[in-house]
């Protein structure tokens, strides 16, 4: 068996002096970690600075977009007001035209006789003085002379010509008249 030498302790320490101590190793690891954290922080700062720069640029563009939106809205309001005034003008013109048509229909309804030669119940009878000439009845005017401008000759009322009855429908169709007066034709198969 080999012998163990418990000899001198001084000889062992110089052999151990060549190896690094645990404290130095820990210091190197802590310094490397701090360097790594510093590098990560620097990279994060650079990306944060770039992000803030991009955010400022986007905010500036959004402000321009807001101004652009206000200009568009103002122009749309102008166009809308123009169209609205045109529609109001057309509406008033249409209402005026409808009123004129209604008045014309009312006058025609009053003056137009029915097919039998009799006037409609609401129609006014033309007076004899209005339809006579000055030469026929100068005394009917109550002493006014023919040269005075107060006398106007009115034309004789027109007589409505009775229209012919509608042609008989084809034998291929059946005529259906509803109680409200509407007439429909249905094809017979």
Short mmCIF file of C-alpha atoms in Angstrom, two decimals:
data_model
loop_
_atom_site.label_atom_id
_atom_site.label_comp_id
_atom_site.label_asym_id
_atom_site.label_seq_id
_atom_site.Cartn_x
_atom_site.Cartn_y
_atom_site.Cartn_z
CA UNK A 1 0.00 0.00 0.00
CA UNK A 2 1.32 3.42 -0.71
CA UNK A 3 2.14 5.55 2.12
CA UNK A 4 0.34 8.79 2.76
CA UNK A 5 2.55 11.55 3.62
CA UNK A 6 1.11 13.92 6.13
CA UNK A 7 4.04 16.00 5.96
CA UNK A 8 4.53 19.58 5.57
CA UNK A 9 1.51 21.87 4.98
CA UNK A 10 3.55 24.62 3.48
CA UNK A 11 4.16 22.65 0.37
CA UNK A 12 0.43 22.33 -0.41
CA UNK A 13 -0.42 26.05 -0.32
CA UNK A 14 1.86 27.09 -3.15
CA UNK A 15 0.20 24.52 -5.39
CA UNK A 16 -3.20 25.96 -4.55
CA UNK A 17 -2.06 29.51 -5.21
CA UNK A 18 -2.16 28.95 -9.00
CA UNK A 19 -5.94 28.40 -9.02
CA UNK A 20 -8.31 31.46 -8.93
CA UNK A 21 -10.26 31.99 -5.82
CA UNK A 22 -14.06 31.85 -5.58
CA UNK A 23 -14.33 35.57 -4.80
CA UNK A 24 -12.61 36.55 -8.05
CA UNK A 25 -14.87 34.22 -10.03
CA UNK A 26 -17.98 35.73 -8.46
CA UNK A 27 -16.69 39.26 -9.15
CA UNK A 28 -16.10 38.42 -12.82
CA UNK A 29 -19.62 36.90 -13.16
CA UNK A 30 -21.23 39.95 -11.50
CA UNK A 31 -19.26 42.31 -13.75
CA UNK A 32 -20.28 40.33 -16.86
CA UNK A 33 -23.96 40.37 -15.77
CA UNK A 34 -23.82 44.13 -15.18
CA UNK A 35 -22.29 44.60 -18.62
CA UNK A 36 -25.01 42.46 -20.17
CA UNK A 37 -27.77 44.38 -18.37
CA UNK A 38 -26.18 47.67 -19.46
CA UNK A 39 -26.10 46.52 -23.07
CA UNK A 40 -29.79 45.43 -22.90
CA UNK A 41 -30.71 48.77 -21.32
CA UNK A 42 -28.86 50.66 -24.04
CA UNK A 43 -30.66 48.69 -26.79
CA UNK A 44 -34.02 49.29 -25.06
CA UNK A 45 -33.23 53.03 -24.80
CA UNK A 46 -32.44 53.19 -28.51
CA UNK A 47 -35.68 51.39 -29.44
CA UNK A 48 -37.64 53.56 -27.00
CA UNK A 49 -36.15 56.72 -28.53
CA UNK A 50 -37.04 55.50 -32.03
CA UNK A 51 -40.56 54.61 -30.86
CA UNK A 52 -41.03 58.08 -29.33
CA UNK A 53 -39.80 59.67 -32.56
CA UNK A 54 -42.27 57.60 -34.60
CA UNK A 55 -45.04 58.49 -32.16
CA UNK A 56 -44.33 62.21 -32.53
CA UNK A 57 -44.36 61.83 -36.31
CA UNK A 58 -47.70 60.00 -36.19
CA UNK A 59 -49.18 62.65 -33.87
CA UNK A 60 -48.11 65.39 -36.29
CA UNK A 61 -49.75 63.49 -39.17
CA UNK A 62 -52.92 63.04 -37.12
CA UNK A 63 -53.07 66.78 -36.50
CA UNK A 64 -52.77 67.36 -40.24
CA UNK A 65 -55.46 64.74 -40.79
CA UNK A 66 -57.76 66.58 -38.38
CA UNK A 67 -57.30 69.82 -40.31
CA UNK A 68 -57.89 67.94 -43.57
CA UNK A 69 -61.07 66.41 -42.12
CA UNK A 70 -62.33 69.87 -41.12
CA UNK A 71 -61.71 71.20 -44.64
CA UNK A 72 -63.54 68.22 -46.16
CA UNK A 73 -66.45 68.66 -43.73
CA UNK A 74 -66.69 72.36 -44.58
CA UNK A 75 -66.78 71.60 -48.31
CA UNK A 76 -69.35 68.85 -47.82
CA UNK A 77 -71.50 71.27 -45.83
CA UNK A 78 -71.22 73.80 -48.65
CA UNK A 79 -72.18 71.22 -51.25
CA UNK A 80 -74.98 69.91 -49.04
CA UNK A 81 -76.35 73.42 -48.53
CA UNK A 82 -76.21 74.02 -52.28
CA UNK A 83 -78.10 70.82 -53.02
CA UNK A 84 -80.56 71.51 -50.25
CA UNK A 85 -81.31 75.00 -51.56
CA UNK A 86 -81.73 73.61 -55.08
CA UNK A 87 -84.10 70.93 -53.81
CA UNK A 88 -86.06 73.53 -51.87
CA UNK A 89 -86.25 75.71 -54.99
CA UNK A 90 -87.40 72.76 -57.11
CA UNK A 91 -89.91 71.79 -54.41
CA UNK A 92 -91.37 75.29 -54.34
CA UNK A 93 -91.52 75.33 -58.16
CA UNK A 94 -93.26 71.95 -58.17
CA UNK A 95 -95.71 73.11 -55.51
CA UNK A 96 -96.43 76.23 -57.57
CA UNK A 97 -96.94 74.10 -60.69
CA UNK A 98 -99.23 71.72 -58.80
CA UNK A 99 -101.22 74.66 -57.45
CA UNK A 100 -101.57 76.09 -60.97
CA UNK A 101 -102.67 72.70 -62.29
CA UNK A 102 -105.19 72.32 -59.46
CA UNK A 103 -106.55 75.81 -60.15
CA UNK A 104 -106.78 75.06 -63.87
CA UNK A 105 -108.57 71.78 -63.19
CA UNK A 106 -110.97 73.59 -60.84
CA UNK A 107 -111.71 76.23 -63.50
CA UNK A 108 -112.19 73.57 -66.15
CA UNK A 109 -114.48 71.65 -63.81
CA UNK A 110 -116.57 74.77 -63.29
CA UNK A 111 -116.79 75.89 -66.92
CA UNK A 112 -116.80 72.60 -68.83
CA UNK A 113 -120.30 71.19 -69.50
CA UNK A 114 -121.05 67.50 -69.21
CA UNK A 115 -121.63 65.35 -72.33
CA UNK A 116 -125.40 65.93 -72.19
CA UNK A 117 -124.99 69.65 -72.77
CA UNK A 118 -125.81 70.63 -69.20
CA UNK A 119 -123.30 72.41 -67.03
CA UNK A 120 -121.80 70.68 -64.00
CA UNK A 121 -123.62 71.30 -60.70
CA UNK A 122 -120.89 73.63 -59.37
CA UNK A 123 -120.38 75.49 -62.66
CA UNK A 124 -121.31 79.15 -62.95
CA UNK A 125 -123.78 80.09 -65.62
CA UNK A 126 -122.40 82.66 -68.05
CA UNK A 127 -124.42 85.86 -67.98
CA UNK A 128 -126.31 87.09 -70.99
CA UNK A 129 -124.47 90.39 -70.95
CA UNK A 130 -121.08 88.71 -71.10
CA UNK A 131 -122.01 86.62 -74.13
CA UNK A 132 -123.90 89.26 -76.09
CA UNK A 133 -122.23 91.77 -78.30
CA UNK A 134 -122.62 95.50 -77.89
CA UNK A 135 -124.52 95.82 -81.13
CA UNK A 136 -127.19 93.34 -79.99
CA UNK A 137 -127.93 94.76 -76.52
CA UNK A 138 -126.61 98.27 -75.91
CA UNK A 139 -129.44 98.99 -73.45
CA UNK A 140 -128.50 95.99 -71.30
CA UNK A 141 -125.27 97.67 -70.33
CA UNK A 142 -127.10 100.34 -68.38
CA UNK A 143 -126.32 103.29 -70.60
CA UNK A 144 -122.62 102.54 -71.17
CA UNK A 145 -121.43 103.18 -74.67
CA UNK A 146 -119.57 100.71 -76.83
CA UNK A 147 -116.41 102.78 -76.71
CA UNK A 148 -115.95 102.43 -72.94
CA UNK A 149 -113.28 99.93 -71.82
CA UNK A 150 -115.45 98.33 -69.08
CA UNK A 151 -117.17 96.02 -71.58
CA UNK A 152 -115.37 92.79 -72.50
CA UNK A 153 -116.71 90.22 -74.86
CA UNK A 154 -116.47 86.68 -73.53
CA UNK A 155 -116.27 83.75 -75.96
CA UNK A 156 -119.10 81.27 -76.02
CA UNK A 157 -118.45 78.27 -73.76
CA UNK A 158 -117.21 75.15 -75.50
CA UNK A 159 -119.39 72.12 -75.60
CA UNK A 160 -117.81 68.81 -74.70
CA UNK A 161 -118.14 66.25 -77.41
CA UNK A 162 -119.38 62.93 -76.14
CA UNK A 163 -116.60 60.41 -76.51
CA UNK A 164 -117.30 57.10 -78.14
CA UNK A 165 -117.67 54.11 -75.88
CA UNK A 166 -114.49 52.11 -75.39
CA UNK A 167 -114.01 49.17 -77.73
CA UNK A 168 -115.19 45.80 -76.51
CA UNK A 169 -112.40 43.77 -74.93
CA UNK A 170 -111.03 40.74 -76.62
CA UNK A 171 -112.72 37.43 -75.88
CA UNK A 172 -109.38 36.20 -74.50
CA UNK A 173 -109.72 38.50 -71.46
CA UNK A 174 -112.27 38.70 -68.67
CA UNK A 175 -113.21 42.18 -67.41
CA UNK A 176 -113.32 42.54 -63.61
CA UNK A 177 -114.61 45.75 -62.04
CA UNK A 178 -113.99 46.18 -58.34
CA UNK A 179 -116.25 48.14 -55.96
CA UNK A 180 -113.80 51.04 -55.82
CA UNK A 181 -114.20 51.54 -59.59
CA UNK A 182 -110.94 50.00 -60.75
CA UNK A 183 -111.17 47.79 -63.80
CA UNK A 184 -108.87 44.80 -64.33
CA UNK A 185 -108.59 42.40 -67.20
CA UNK A 186 -107.60 38.80 -66.59
CA UNK A 187 -106.48 36.53 -69.35
CA UNK A 188 -108.63 33.44 -69.87
CA UNK A 189 -106.70 30.27 -70.65
#
